[in-house]
XYZ file of C-alpha atoms in Angstrom:
751
model
C 60.599 29.380 84.367
C 57.067 29.871 83.153
C 56.108 31.565 79.918
C 53.610 34.038 81.360
C 53.840 37.468 79.814
C 53.615 39.394 83.067
C 55.020 37.782 86.197
C 52.872 38.251 89.238
C 54.293 39.045 92.628
C 54.768 36.674 95.546
C 53.482 33.181 96.229
C 49.994 33.906 94.900
C 51.313 32.598 91.546
C 51.901 29.135 93.001
C 49.651 26.675 91.139
C 49.835 23.159 92.541
C 47.253 21.829 90.087
C 49.523 22.041 87.029
C 52.876 20.277 86.739
C 55.808 22.653 86.502
C 59.168 21.991 84.884
C 61.326 22.963 87.876
C 59.323 20.781 90.237
C 59.184 17.754 87.898
C 62.914 18.099 87.253
C 63.417 18.211 91.009
C 61.418 14.982 91.294
C 63.519 13.254 88.626
C 66.798 14.030 90.403
C 65.429 12.784 93.731
C 64.405 16.077 95.324
C 61.498 16.683 97.692
C 60.295 20.085 96.476
C 57.441 18.887 94.281
C 53.732 18.094 94.423
C 51.602 15.084 93.573
C 50.761 16.456 90.130
C 54.485 16.862 89.394
C 55.154 13.278 90.472
C 52.312 11.952 88.318
C 53.489 13.771 85.212
C 57.101 12.834 85.958
C 56.262 9.154 86.226
C 54.212 9.177 83.020
C 56.983 10.918 81.086
C 59.495 8.425 82.485
C 57.294 5.636 81.181
C 57.396 7.138 77.694
C 61.061 8.130 77.856
C 62.728 5.767 80.382
C 66.130 7.477 80.515
C 64.755 10.878 81.509
C 66.079 10.534 85.068
C 69.548 9.842 83.674
C 69.175 12.830 81.373
C 68.221 15.002 84.356
C 71.232 13.832 86.347
C 73.518 14.277 83.331
C 72.206 17.817 82.895
C 73.047 18.544 86.511
C 76.477 16.983 86.115
C 77.077 19.132 83.039
C 76.241 22.236 85.084
C 78.893 21.322 87.636
C 81.532 20.515 85.041
C 80.804 23.648 83.032
C 81.012 25.958 86.051
C 84.220 24.332 87.294
C 85.721 24.437 83.795
C 84.925 28.131 83.394
C 86.047 29.092 86.889
C 89.215 26.972 86.963
C 90.431 26.929 83.374
C 88.997 30.170 81.995
C 89.135 32.326 85.116
C 85.473 33.399 84.886
C 84.284 35.098 88.060
C 80.749 36.185 87.058
C 77.770 33.946 86.316
C 74.256 34.858 85.139
C 72.115 31.741 85.679
C 68.816 32.163 83.812
C 66.150 29.586 84.582
C 67.683 28.620 87.877
C 65.282 25.929 88.985
C 64.973 24.643 92.505
C 68.095 24.595 94.667
C 69.808 21.264 95.210
C 73.337 20.065 95.948
C 76.086 22.131 94.320
C 74.240 25.101 92.877
C 76.118 27.439 90.558
C 77.282 29.788 93.303
C 78.514 26.945 95.508
C 80.637 25.443 92.738
C 81.993 28.781 91.516
C 82.778 30.152 94.964
C 84.427 26.921 96.024
C 86.925 27.572 93.238
C 86.935 31.374 93.493
C 85.505 32.807 96.718
C 85.166 36.240 95.059
C 82.828 34.952 92.320
C 79.581 36.888 91.734
C 76.426 35.016 90.750
C 72.971 36.251 89.747
C 70.121 33.736 89.577
C 67.048 34.463 87.426
C 63.715 32.646 87.677
C 60.046 33.432 88.107
C 58.739 30.132 89.449
C 57.032 30.989 92.765
C 58.367 27.830 94.409
C 61.887 28.875 93.446
C 61.091 32.295 94.897
C 60.137 30.643 98.173
C 63.524 28.939 98.212
C 65.421 32.099 97.212
C 66.846 32.400 100.694
C 68.631 29.103 100.131
C 70.183 30.493 96.965
C 71.090 33.816 98.562
C 74.090 32.499 100.447
C 77.566 33.565 99.538
C 81.155 33.612 100.628
C 82.275 36.753 102.353
C 84.358 37.720 99.329
C 81.704 37.024 96.696
C 78.104 38.001 95.967
C 75.002 35.915 95.238
C 71.803 37.632 94.117
C 68.357 36.541 92.891
C 66.123 38.209 90.288
C 62.430 37.336 89.933
C 62.096 37.832 86.170
C 60.888 36.145 82.981
C 63.133 34.798 80.223
C 60.893 36.551 77.687
C 62.144 39.903 79.037
C 65.923 39.798 78.505
C 66.267 43.590 78.685
C 64.925 43.576 82.243
C 67.180 40.676 83.200
C 70.277 42.474 81.945
C 69.284 45.793 83.508
C 68.648 44.276 86.927
C 71.684 41.976 86.838
C 73.914 44.996 86.210
C 73.487 46.021 89.845
C 75.503 42.933 90.830
C 77.565 41.993 87.774
C 80.164 44.121 86.030
C 79.308 43.910 82.327
C 82.738 45.252 81.423
C 84.206 41.927 82.602
C 83.534 38.426 81.202
C 80.271 36.780 82.244
C 79.183 33.153 81.898
C 75.511 33.149 80.888
C 73.879 29.873 81.963
C 70.757 28.780 80.046
C 70.261 25.154 81.001
C 66.961 23.684 79.851
C 65.269 27.072 79.557
C 65.172 28.136 75.893
C 62.855 25.264 74.984
C 60.100 27.106 76.881
C 60.298 29.830 74.241
C 58.233 28.058 71.620
C 59.485 29.957 68.579
C 63.121 29.337 67.688
C 63.606 32.848 66.324
C 62.241 34.307 69.555
C 64.646 32.112 71.511
C 67.531 33.259 69.331
C 66.473 36.862 69.924
C 66.624 36.300 73.685
C 70.128 34.839 73.370
C 71.236 37.698 71.132
C 69.960 40.394 73.494
C 71.562 38.868 76.571
C 74.888 38.121 74.889
C 75.082 41.564 73.310
C 75.189 42.971 76.847
C 78.275 40.999 77.915
C 81.831 41.710 76.759
C 84.193 39.648 74.653
C 85.641 36.750 76.581
C 82.179 35.831 77.892
C 80.527 32.419 77.600
C 77.071 31.023 76.879
C 76.320 27.643 78.475
C 73.327 25.752 77.019
C 71.538 22.467 77.439
C 68.590 21.710 75.187
C 66.291 18.751 74.455
C 66.100 17.377 70.938
C 64.005 15.127 68.713
C 67.012 14.304 66.533
C 67.409 10.534 66.127
C 71.160 10.835 65.685
C 71.352 12.253 69.197
C 68.959 9.717 70.710
C 66.081 12.170 70.879
C 63.425 10.173 69.064
C 62.096 8.933 72.418
C 61.374 12.531 73.332
C 58.522 12.786 70.795
C 55.697 11.048 72.703
C 57.032 12.304 76.029
C 57.050 15.898 74.810
C 53.534 15.587 73.402
C 52.251 14.407 76.776
C 54.220 17.124 78.556
C 52.788 19.901 76.419
C 49.254 18.757 77.226
C 49.808 18.472 80.980
C 52.518 20.965 81.981
C 54.359 24.095 80.878
C 54.678 23.749 77.070
C 58.134 23.259 75.634
C 59.425 22.788 72.107
C 62.850 21.368 71.242
C 64.212 22.424 67.863
C 65.603 20.048 65.290
C 69.210 20.328 64.176
C 68.494 23.211 61.795
C 66.742 25.071 64.589
C 69.666 24.531 66.919
C 72.048 25.848 64.309
C 69.910 28.974 63.955
C 69.794 29.275 67.726
C 73.577 29.139 67.983
C 74.250 31.368 64.954
C 76.157 34.068 66.783
C 76.228 35.311 69.414
C 78.367 38.043 67.953
C 80.376 39.980 70.514
C 79.636 43.705 70.559
C 83.343 44.518 70.442
C 86.375 42.731 68.989
C 87.291 39.549 70.815
C 86.249 35.941 71.299
C 82.995 34.585 72.678
C 82.295 30.881 73.190
C 79.297 28.619 73.620
C 79.271 25.386 75.603
C 76.230 23.323 74.663
C 74.714 19.869 75.065
C 71.691 18.520 73.198
C 69.904 16.050 75.464
C 68.688 12.829 73.871
C 69.067 9.406 75.408
C 72.730 9.136 74.402
C 73.932 10.945 77.452
C 76.764 13.471 77.421
C 79.860 11.983 78.988
C 83.014 13.876 79.825
C 82.751 15.614 76.464
C 81.229 19.030 75.920
C 80.169 20.685 72.688
C 82.166 23.849 72.257
C 81.355 26.343 69.540
C 83.928 28.840 68.334
C 83.903 31.004 65.268
C 80.747 29.356 63.896
C 82.155 25.805 64.218
C 80.666 23.252 66.626
C 82.774 20.285 67.774
C 82.522 17.650 70.481
C 85.526 17.702 72.777
C 86.667 15.633 75.726
C 88.241 16.856 78.935
C 91.748 17.028 77.498
C 90.570 18.912 74.418
C 88.591 21.287 76.604
C 91.905 22.537 77.892
C 92.612 23.777 74.347
C 95.745 23.904 72.245
C 98.067 26.804 71.814
C 99.628 27.911 68.560
C 102.186 25.117 68.510
C 99.621 22.375 69.080
C 100.933 21.665 72.604
C 98.250 20.617 75.082
C 97.810 23.428 77.561
C 95.486 24.628 80.255
C 94.009 27.972 79.301
C 94.371 29.116 82.889
C 98.089 29.274 82.097
C 99.403 32.758 81.414
C 99.642 33.739 77.759
C 101.808 36.425 76.143
C 99.471 39.326 75.588
C 97.335 38.297 78.545
C 94.617 35.748 79.178
C 91.193 36.681 77.750
C 89.802 39.706 79.534
C 92.699 40.052 81.977
C 94.345 43.148 80.562
C 91.047 45.006 80.713
C 90.490 43.724 84.221
C 93.995 44.734 85.281
C 93.472 48.223 83.875
C 90.290 48.618 85.897
C 91.947 47.172 89.002
C 94.893 49.531 88.686
C 92.563 52.518 88.634
C 90.658 51.181 91.635
C 93.845 50.436 93.553
C 95.283 53.869 92.854
C 92.077 55.390 94.136
C 92.507 53.395 97.348
C 96.031 54.705 97.874
C 97.852 51.610 96.618
C 101.150 52.451 94.960
C 102.821 49.079 94.428
C 101.959 45.446 93.737
C 103.953 42.635 95.357
C 104.354 39.775 92.870
C 104.995 36.741 95.067
C 106.227 33.211 94.505
C 107.989 30.574 96.605
C 111.291 29.008 95.597
C 112.327 25.361 95.878
C 113.889 25.998 99.298
C 110.556 27.325 100.552
C 111.639 30.967 100.755
C 109.146 33.563 99.569
C 110.609 35.702 96.781
C 109.073 38.822 95.260
C 109.264 41.450 92.607
C 107.150 44.579 92.762
C 105.646 46.888 90.165
C 103.886 50.238 90.453
C 100.104 49.924 90.450
C 100.009 51.729 87.106
C 102.009 48.848 85.554
C 99.572 46.109 86.567
C 98.011 45.884 83.094
C 101.460 45.544 81.536
C 102.295 42.763 84.005
C 99.031 40.968 83.150
C 99.798 41.231 79.435
C 103.526 40.617 79.232
C 104.654 39.528 82.681
C 107.615 40.802 84.687
C 111.127 39.523 84.128
C 112.872 37.216 86.599
C 115.861 34.903 86.287
C 115.273 31.122 86.460
C 118.262 30.897 88.796
C 116.017 31.325 91.847
C 114.776 27.752 91.383
C 118.108 26.591 92.796
C 118.625 29.246 95.480
C 119.246 27.917 98.965
C 117.753 29.468 102.078
C 121.013 31.403 102.656
C 120.850 32.769 99.058
C 123.736 30.705 97.750
C 123.120 28.916 94.447
C 123.389 25.308 93.354
C 122.719 23.943 89.889
C 121.238 21.064 87.917
C 121.752 20.195 84.278
C 119.182 22.844 83.258
C 118.829 25.193 86.250
C 121.145 27.445 88.195
C 122.997 29.204 85.385
C 122.963 32.971 84.770
C 121.270 32.420 81.410
C 117.637 32.886 80.443
C 114.627 34.839 81.598
C 111.144 34.038 82.884
C 107.998 36.139 82.972
C 106.027 36.469 86.203
C 102.271 36.718 85.554
C 100.043 37.819 88.457
C 96.857 35.905 89.216
C 94.392 38.770 89.463
C 91.731 36.585 91.075
C 93.908 36.337 94.202
C 95.027 39.974 94.342
C 94.619 41.487 97.817
C 95.253 44.940 99.254
C 97.663 44.488 102.164
C 96.178 45.943 105.324
C 99.431 45.485 107.208
C 101.420 47.326 104.541
C 99.585 50.515 103.592
C 100.154 51.467 99.978
C 100.721 47.896 98.808
C 98.731 45.098 97.207
C 99.787 41.479 96.717
C 99.263 38.782 94.089
C 100.762 35.320 93.506
C 102.359 34.611 90.150
C 102.816 31.842 87.632
C 106.000 31.727 85.609
C 106.329 31.081 81.886
C 109.134 31.442 79.378
C 109.514 34.400 77.036
C 108.090 32.153 74.320
C 104.924 31.540 76.337
C 105.781 27.980 77.436
C 105.092 26.695 80.939
C 108.188 26.871 83.106
C 108.778 23.283 84.290
C 110.253 24.592 87.544
C 107.181 26.643 88.517
C 105.677 25.036 91.616
C 102.358 26.893 91.314
C 101.921 25.643 87.764
C 102.752 22.129 88.964
C 99.975 22.284 91.570
C 97.437 23.752 89.109
C 98.163 21.010 86.581
C 97.929 18.321 89.264
C 94.511 19.591 90.365
C 93.179 19.895 86.810
C 94.475 16.445 85.843
C 92.856 14.910 88.937
C 89.474 16.229 87.861
C 89.914 15.127 84.257
C 91.185 11.649 85.027
C 89.368 10.816 88.260
C 86.510 13.325 88.500
C 88.020 14.610 91.754
C 88.260 18.075 93.225
C 89.945 18.947 96.506
C 89.641 21.274 99.451
C 92.708 22.108 101.486
C 93.863 24.218 104.380
C 97.343 24.823 105.794
C 97.784 25.499 109.508
C 100.207 28.291 110.271
C 102.366 28.281 113.388
C 104.942 30.900 114.202
C 107.158 32.011 117.074
C 107.090 35.642 118.113
C 110.323 37.162 119.352
C 111.303 40.663 120.395
C 112.686 42.608 117.445
C 115.077 44.304 119.871
C 116.845 41.033 120.725
C 120.557 41.245 119.803
C 122.413 39.442 117.044
C 119.553 37.437 115.610
C 118.810 35.676 118.888
C 115.322 34.610 119.886
C 113.741 36.177 122.965
C 110.078 35.127 123.289
C 107.615 38.001 123.123
C 105.368 36.383 125.749
C 105.854 34.827 129.170
C 102.490 33.091 129.614
C 102.045 29.301 129.543
C 101.011 27.325 126.477
C 97.468 28.011 125.268
C 97.040 30.396 128.188
C 94.794 33.398 128.638
C 97.859 35.199 129.968
C 99.599 34.929 126.631
C 96.501 36.099 124.761
C 96.220 39.148 127.030
C 99.925 39.954 126.688
C 99.504 40.359 122.923
C 95.847 41.365 122.816
C 96.358 44.443 120.623
C 98.637 42.516 118.282
C 96.120 39.726 117.874
C 93.224 42.109 117.286
C 95.103 44.024 114.586
C 96.169 40.798 112.902
C 92.606 39.455 112.796
C 91.320 42.789 111.497
C 93.956 42.915 108.749
C 93.232 39.372 107.604
C 89.474 39.968 107.559
C 89.959 43.118 105.486
C 92.037 41.069 103.030
C 89.231 38.510 102.706
C 90.977 35.775 104.696
C 88.418 33.642 106.522
C 90.110 32.789 109.833
C 88.741 29.737 111.649
C 90.899 29.876 114.809
C 93.704 31.943 116.326
C 95.303 31.012 119.636
C 98.530 30.691 121.647
C 100.342 27.418 121.018
C 102.662 25.143 122.997
C 106.188 26.505 122.534
C 107.527 29.753 123.956
C 106.068 32.758 122.119
C 104.254 30.458 119.699
C 100.882 31.130 118.045
C 98.730 29.264 115.550
C 96.205 30.422 112.982
C 93.862 28.240 110.909
C 91.951 29.387 107.827
C 88.965 27.919 106.010
C 89.439 25.267 103.343
C 89.806 26.333 99.715
C 90.800 24.682 96.480
C 94.478 23.627 96.766
C 95.969 26.439 94.666
C 94.032 29.086 96.578
C 94.968 27.372 99.858
C 98.666 27.599 98.993
C 98.238 31.226 97.924
C 96.434 31.930 101.179
C 99.270 30.433 103.229
C 101.778 32.758 101.554
C 99.512 35.791 102.002
C 98.847 35.082 105.678
C 102.565 34.822 106.405
C 103.202 38.103 104.593
C 100.556 39.716 106.791
C 101.819 38.160 110.030
C 105.322 39.486 109.338
C 104.049 42.978 108.619
C 101.772 43.233 111.664
C 104.473 41.762 113.898
C 106.970 44.374 112.765
C 104.475 47.162 113.465
C 104.319 45.934 117.081
C 108.074 45.695 117.602
C 108.025 41.935 117.170
C 109.656 39.466 114.826
C 107.860 36.401 113.468
C 109.676 33.179 112.635
C 108.003 30.354 110.720
C 111.139 28.227 110.914
C 110.434 24.605 111.858
C 112.826 24.940 114.805
C 113.555 28.362 116.248
C 115.630 26.532 118.851
C 117.226 23.112 118.442
C 115.395 21.731 121.464
C 111.664 21.745 122.114
C 108.499 21.815 120.034
C 108.845 23.489 116.641
C 106.542 25.273 114.199
C 104.392 23.055 112.011
C 102.360 23.623 108.895
C 99.942 20.675 109.037
C 97.940 20.217 105.850
C 94.241 19.334 105.863
C 93.026 17.793 102.616
C 89.757 16.269 101.414
C 88.774 14.753 98.072
C 85.355 15.452 96.523
C 83.432 14.051 93.586
C 80.234 15.555 92.147
C 79.904 17.801 95.184
C 80.191 14.974 97.742
C 82.980 14.658 100.302
C 84.547 11.216 99.837
C 85.708 11.185 103.466
C 82.162 11.028 104.841
C 79.114 8.861 104.262
C 81.042 5.876 102.899
C 81.035 2.231 103.953
C 84.684 2.045 104.984
C 86.239 2.835 108.339
C 85.052 6.087 109.929
C 82.728 6.842 107.030
C 85.387 6.930 104.345
C 84.458 5.797 100.865
C 86.660 3.203 99.179
C 88.324 5.959 97.122
C 88.967 8.080 100.222
C 90.642 5.145 101.969
C 92.802 4.430 98.919
C 93.726 8.104 98.720
C 94.744 8.146 102.400
C 96.667 4.900 101.949
C 98.579 6.418 99.036
C 99.597 9.415 101.123
C 100.708 7.149 103.970
C 102.724 4.879 101.654
C 104.647 7.781 100.108
C 105.309 9.683 103.366
C 108.990 8.705 103.707
C 109.753 10.286 100.326
C 107.277 13.113 100.842
C 109.294 14.395 103.802
C 111.931 15.675 101.371
C 109.208 18.074 100.183
C 107.153 18.648 103.342
C 110.127 18.863 105.750
C 112.796 20.332 103.451
C 115.203 22.004 105.873
C 117.938 20.530 108.066
C 116.121 22.305 110.905
C 112.918 20.396 110.076
C 114.312 17.290 111.746
C 114.681 19.005 115.126
C 110.896 19.315 115.022
C 110.242 15.778 113.751
C 110.737 14.083 117.097
C 108.632 11.303 118.657
C 105.962 12.124 121.237
C 105.707 15.795 120.199
C 102.570 15.520 118.014
C 104.703 15.892 114.891
C 103.613 12.586 113.298
C 106.993 10.936 112.775
C 105.832 7.362 112.131
C 104.022 5.863 109.146
C 100.855 5.455 111.199
C 97.279 6.570 110.823
C 94.341 6.857 113.186
C 91.111 8.643 113.889
C 91.784 11.857 115.805
C 95.200 10.493 116.804
C 97.496 13.487 117.032
C 100.664 11.406 117.123
C 99.757 9.720 113.820
C 101.351 11.076 110.655
C 97.952 10.817 108.921
C 95.101 11.782 111.205
C 91.562 10.935 110.105
C 89.412 13.933 111.021
C 85.779 12.840 110.997
C 84.402 16.102 112.347
C 81.387 16.681 114.546
C 78.164 14.781 113.968
C 75.965 16.879 111.712
C 78.912 18.520 109.932
C 80.855 15.499 108.727
C 79.752 15.768 105.109
C 81.356 19.212 105.018
C 84.310 18.868 107.375
C 85.719 15.313 107.257
C 89.309 15.348 105.981
C 92.849 14.045 106.316
C 95.412 15.905 108.390
C 99.013 15.300 107.337
C 101.283 16.239 110.218
C 104.970 15.893 109.151
C 104.784 19.232 107.321
C 106.366 22.544 108.291
C 106.413 26.026 106.832
C 109.861 25.704 105.306
C 107.984 23.658 102.711
C 106.952 25.304 99.470
C 103.134 24.985 99.873
C 102.543 24.423 96.152
C 105.057 21.566 96.048
C 103.739 20.086 99.296
C 100.087 20.065 98.219
C 100.854 18.891 94.690
C 102.969 15.980 95.927
C 100.403 14.979 98.568
C 97.677 14.893 95.931
C 99.925 12.930 93.563
C 100.637 10.412 96.331
C 96.934 10.048 97.098
C 96.083 9.574 93.441
C 98.694 6.828 93.218
C 96.861 5.084 96.050
C 93.604 5.543 94.158
C 95.083 4.040 90.995
C 96.518 1.023 92.812
C 93.380 0.603 94.989
C 95.569 0.803 98.100
C 94.136 -0.194 101.473
C 95.070 1.319 104.827
C 96.917 -0.998 107.216
C 95.743 -1.611 110.770
C 94.943 1.578 112.638
C 97.249 2.862 115.386
C 95.915 4.519 118.526
C 97.978 6.256 121.156
C 101.663 7.031 120.625
C 103.352 4.855 117.960
C 106.666 5.404 119.760
C 105.454 2.982 122.420
C 104.857 0.085 120.005
C 107.139 -2.896 120.247
C 109.178 -3.780 117.183
C 107.040 -6.809 116.281
C 103.737 -4.946 116.635
C 105.060 -1.951 114.695
C 106.124 -4.232 111.842
C 102.747 -5.947 111.808
C 101.008 -2.573 111.525
C 103.397 -1.279 108.871
C 104.632 1.405 111.266
C 108.160 2.662 110.782
C 110.055 5.810 111.635
C 110.058 8.530 109.021
C 113.476 9.871 107.980
C 115.435 11.360 110.878
C 117.530 13.659 108.705
C 117.246 15.540 105.447
C 119.830 13.194 103.922
C 117.610 10.187 104.689
C 114.595 11.999 103.218
C 116.474 12.758 99.994
C 117.460 9.105 99.688
C 113.786 8.090 100.041
C 112.778 10.713 97.482
C 115.306 9.419 94.959
C 113.712 5.971 95.204
C 110.125 7.166 94.766
C 109.534 7.034 91.029
C 105.879 8.102 91.288
C 106.613 11.362 93.109
C 109.502 12.253 90.827
C 107.367 11.526 87.760
C 104.565 13.717 89.121
C 106.974 16.621 89.579
C 108.676 16.111 86.243
C 112.451 15.803 85.782
C 113.272 19.517 86.024
C 111.423 20.133 89.269
C 112.397 16.779 90.807
C 116.075 17.463 90.072
C 115.745 20.942 91.576
C 114.319 19.445 94.783
C 117.246 17.049 95.080
C 119.893 19.666 94.249
C 118.526 22.223 96.699
C 118.168 19.667 99.516
C 121.722 18.466 98.969
C 122.866 22.083 98.968
C 121.185 22.689 102.322
C 122.851 19.588 103.760
C 126.271 20.820 102.590
C 125.612 24.341 103.865
C 125.293 23.189 107.480
C 127.921 20.462 107.433
C 130.038 20.706 110.576
C 127.572 22.918 112.475
C 126.138 21.825 115.810
C 122.380 21.708 116.360
C 122.052 25.180 117.886
C 124.007 26.792 115.057
C 121.837 24.975 112.486
C 118.676 26.260 114.189
C 120.143 29.765 114.248
C 121.045 29.549 110.562
C 117.389 29.072 109.581
C 115.705 31.007 112.419
C 114.872 34.124 110.445
C 115.003 32.656 106.929
C 111.377 31.545 107.187
């Protein structure tokens, strides 16, 4: 951003004869949006200060880590990015909306070249908003006033000021800008800073000659010394009671690693990734995205506002949803007026549901299954949706904690959140996931719980689509209204069967989305006189309902499953991740195929992936390498894991798949020889040579494999691992002595 007093309009301000910060910075990080003068100045500065390119890349890396940290661990959904710079890979809105599709971002800059590229910045998810303001940092009042049309200043905002305040040459003026902007945002907001320095103890002494040259040949800038930085960060004081925090990095040649300077209450400390998660009152390491008694920062206020909005939209009740160990969706509901109370103090629920079976009978472990104790259900307000198929109702997933505020070790959603956060801290990885949803539609009028298909048309046929045209249209409309981005919807293979695919999200949101979509399918089906079953086998014979999981690993905004030097464009880490999933599949089936009925579906030559085989676009392989279409591979390449059905708890399934992949990453696992065609046709010798063997053929076999898999059980923790075993054994006992058709009938309408 330039330091002109009055910004002109349009591209007439573009001056290609003077180097500009945004364009030189773009040159240092390898961009193309710069001119010869920018390249000349950039090269000369690099000669005086050789690590400047590393500093530029570290600054960009800090942006990504800060946005992910705030969106994932602090639940921030609004970002004001002042001094945006030229767009590149993983801009603020892309990172934030990847984590939270409903995030709202306002970019501020007055560089005419940035203005030219504003259209690139002005892209957004359907649920979120991205806006651009052409304004000057010297006019914070105007920035705040104009940003208020997009951002809600009654809710926390992350103010991003990366490499911008040094263009305000007087430190007191810079502090005044910070004060004015931060006084407009509420408690619970954040200020994110990066700043150059001359301080020798931070490696900034090399900046001195470089900065002198810069000030003579480009937009002047002035880094403060330590005392100036302390004055700059004195405050900001929130305008109302409550915490505010500053994340800051001073850029010398000792580059910021995984640590981030965090200032609270006037104290500045350097913290690593684990410390960034914070400590609660007892000193226990915790993720601040966990629920807290009294509510997470800003959530009670947000819930109060949401309750008023929901009431105005005719919503009377909130469904608080979670999934038990057997894979059954369980709920409690509260009136809309009680949402703030639920956000602050949770809603009571017995821990006994962790050992419920699908038929509602109860088993026990050494710590679960008794009538004692109580848990608190805390809604995740970022995922709250008004249910179009159930007028008067909204829906939100929950995390469960104890009355004392401790994580509940049996909470599958907490397990998945922790797995995702730990993967980023330890390996620098993020993930995108999607769960396919297949269901069988029967006539609700069919007697005695029998299944009578609601359609007569052939598989994938236009006839079947026409037969349920109104149903399909209402379902798609309801999902769109709820913010669900549907990729495909079509008739499937089995009688009365349909499939719906949604866009990829972060794993926790993907699991939430799977639960929400099924809630909506049930409701719309009932409105049309139909009954939806997500059971893996509605009938004992034939093709069942799957819940294939698509999963991709990302690092620094790049998809590891594309652009690499391994088979089919995988990077070495992507191959190791896939190899880890493949190696743990026998034990994983106890989680991904958790019902006795699951094994009617897991049959050879039915595209269910019942062998430990992998292949590119091989639909009989348990792990299918999806490379995607040329031109889209960097965005769409992923793994498809096929031996998964919708009796599986999606949080457990995704968490265990990620844990298995990370084990492969740690051990540098390598994929065996690829299998093409149907693995069922391999001879015994060839199958052995390829490492291909049959996955468990019964739930009892799967449980035995799970017991032997120390890595998966360790990832789950002893409480959750024991619950998985106890519930699976309970399901086995519950159907003992039943023939196949009676087993299928027992689970037909449980899922």
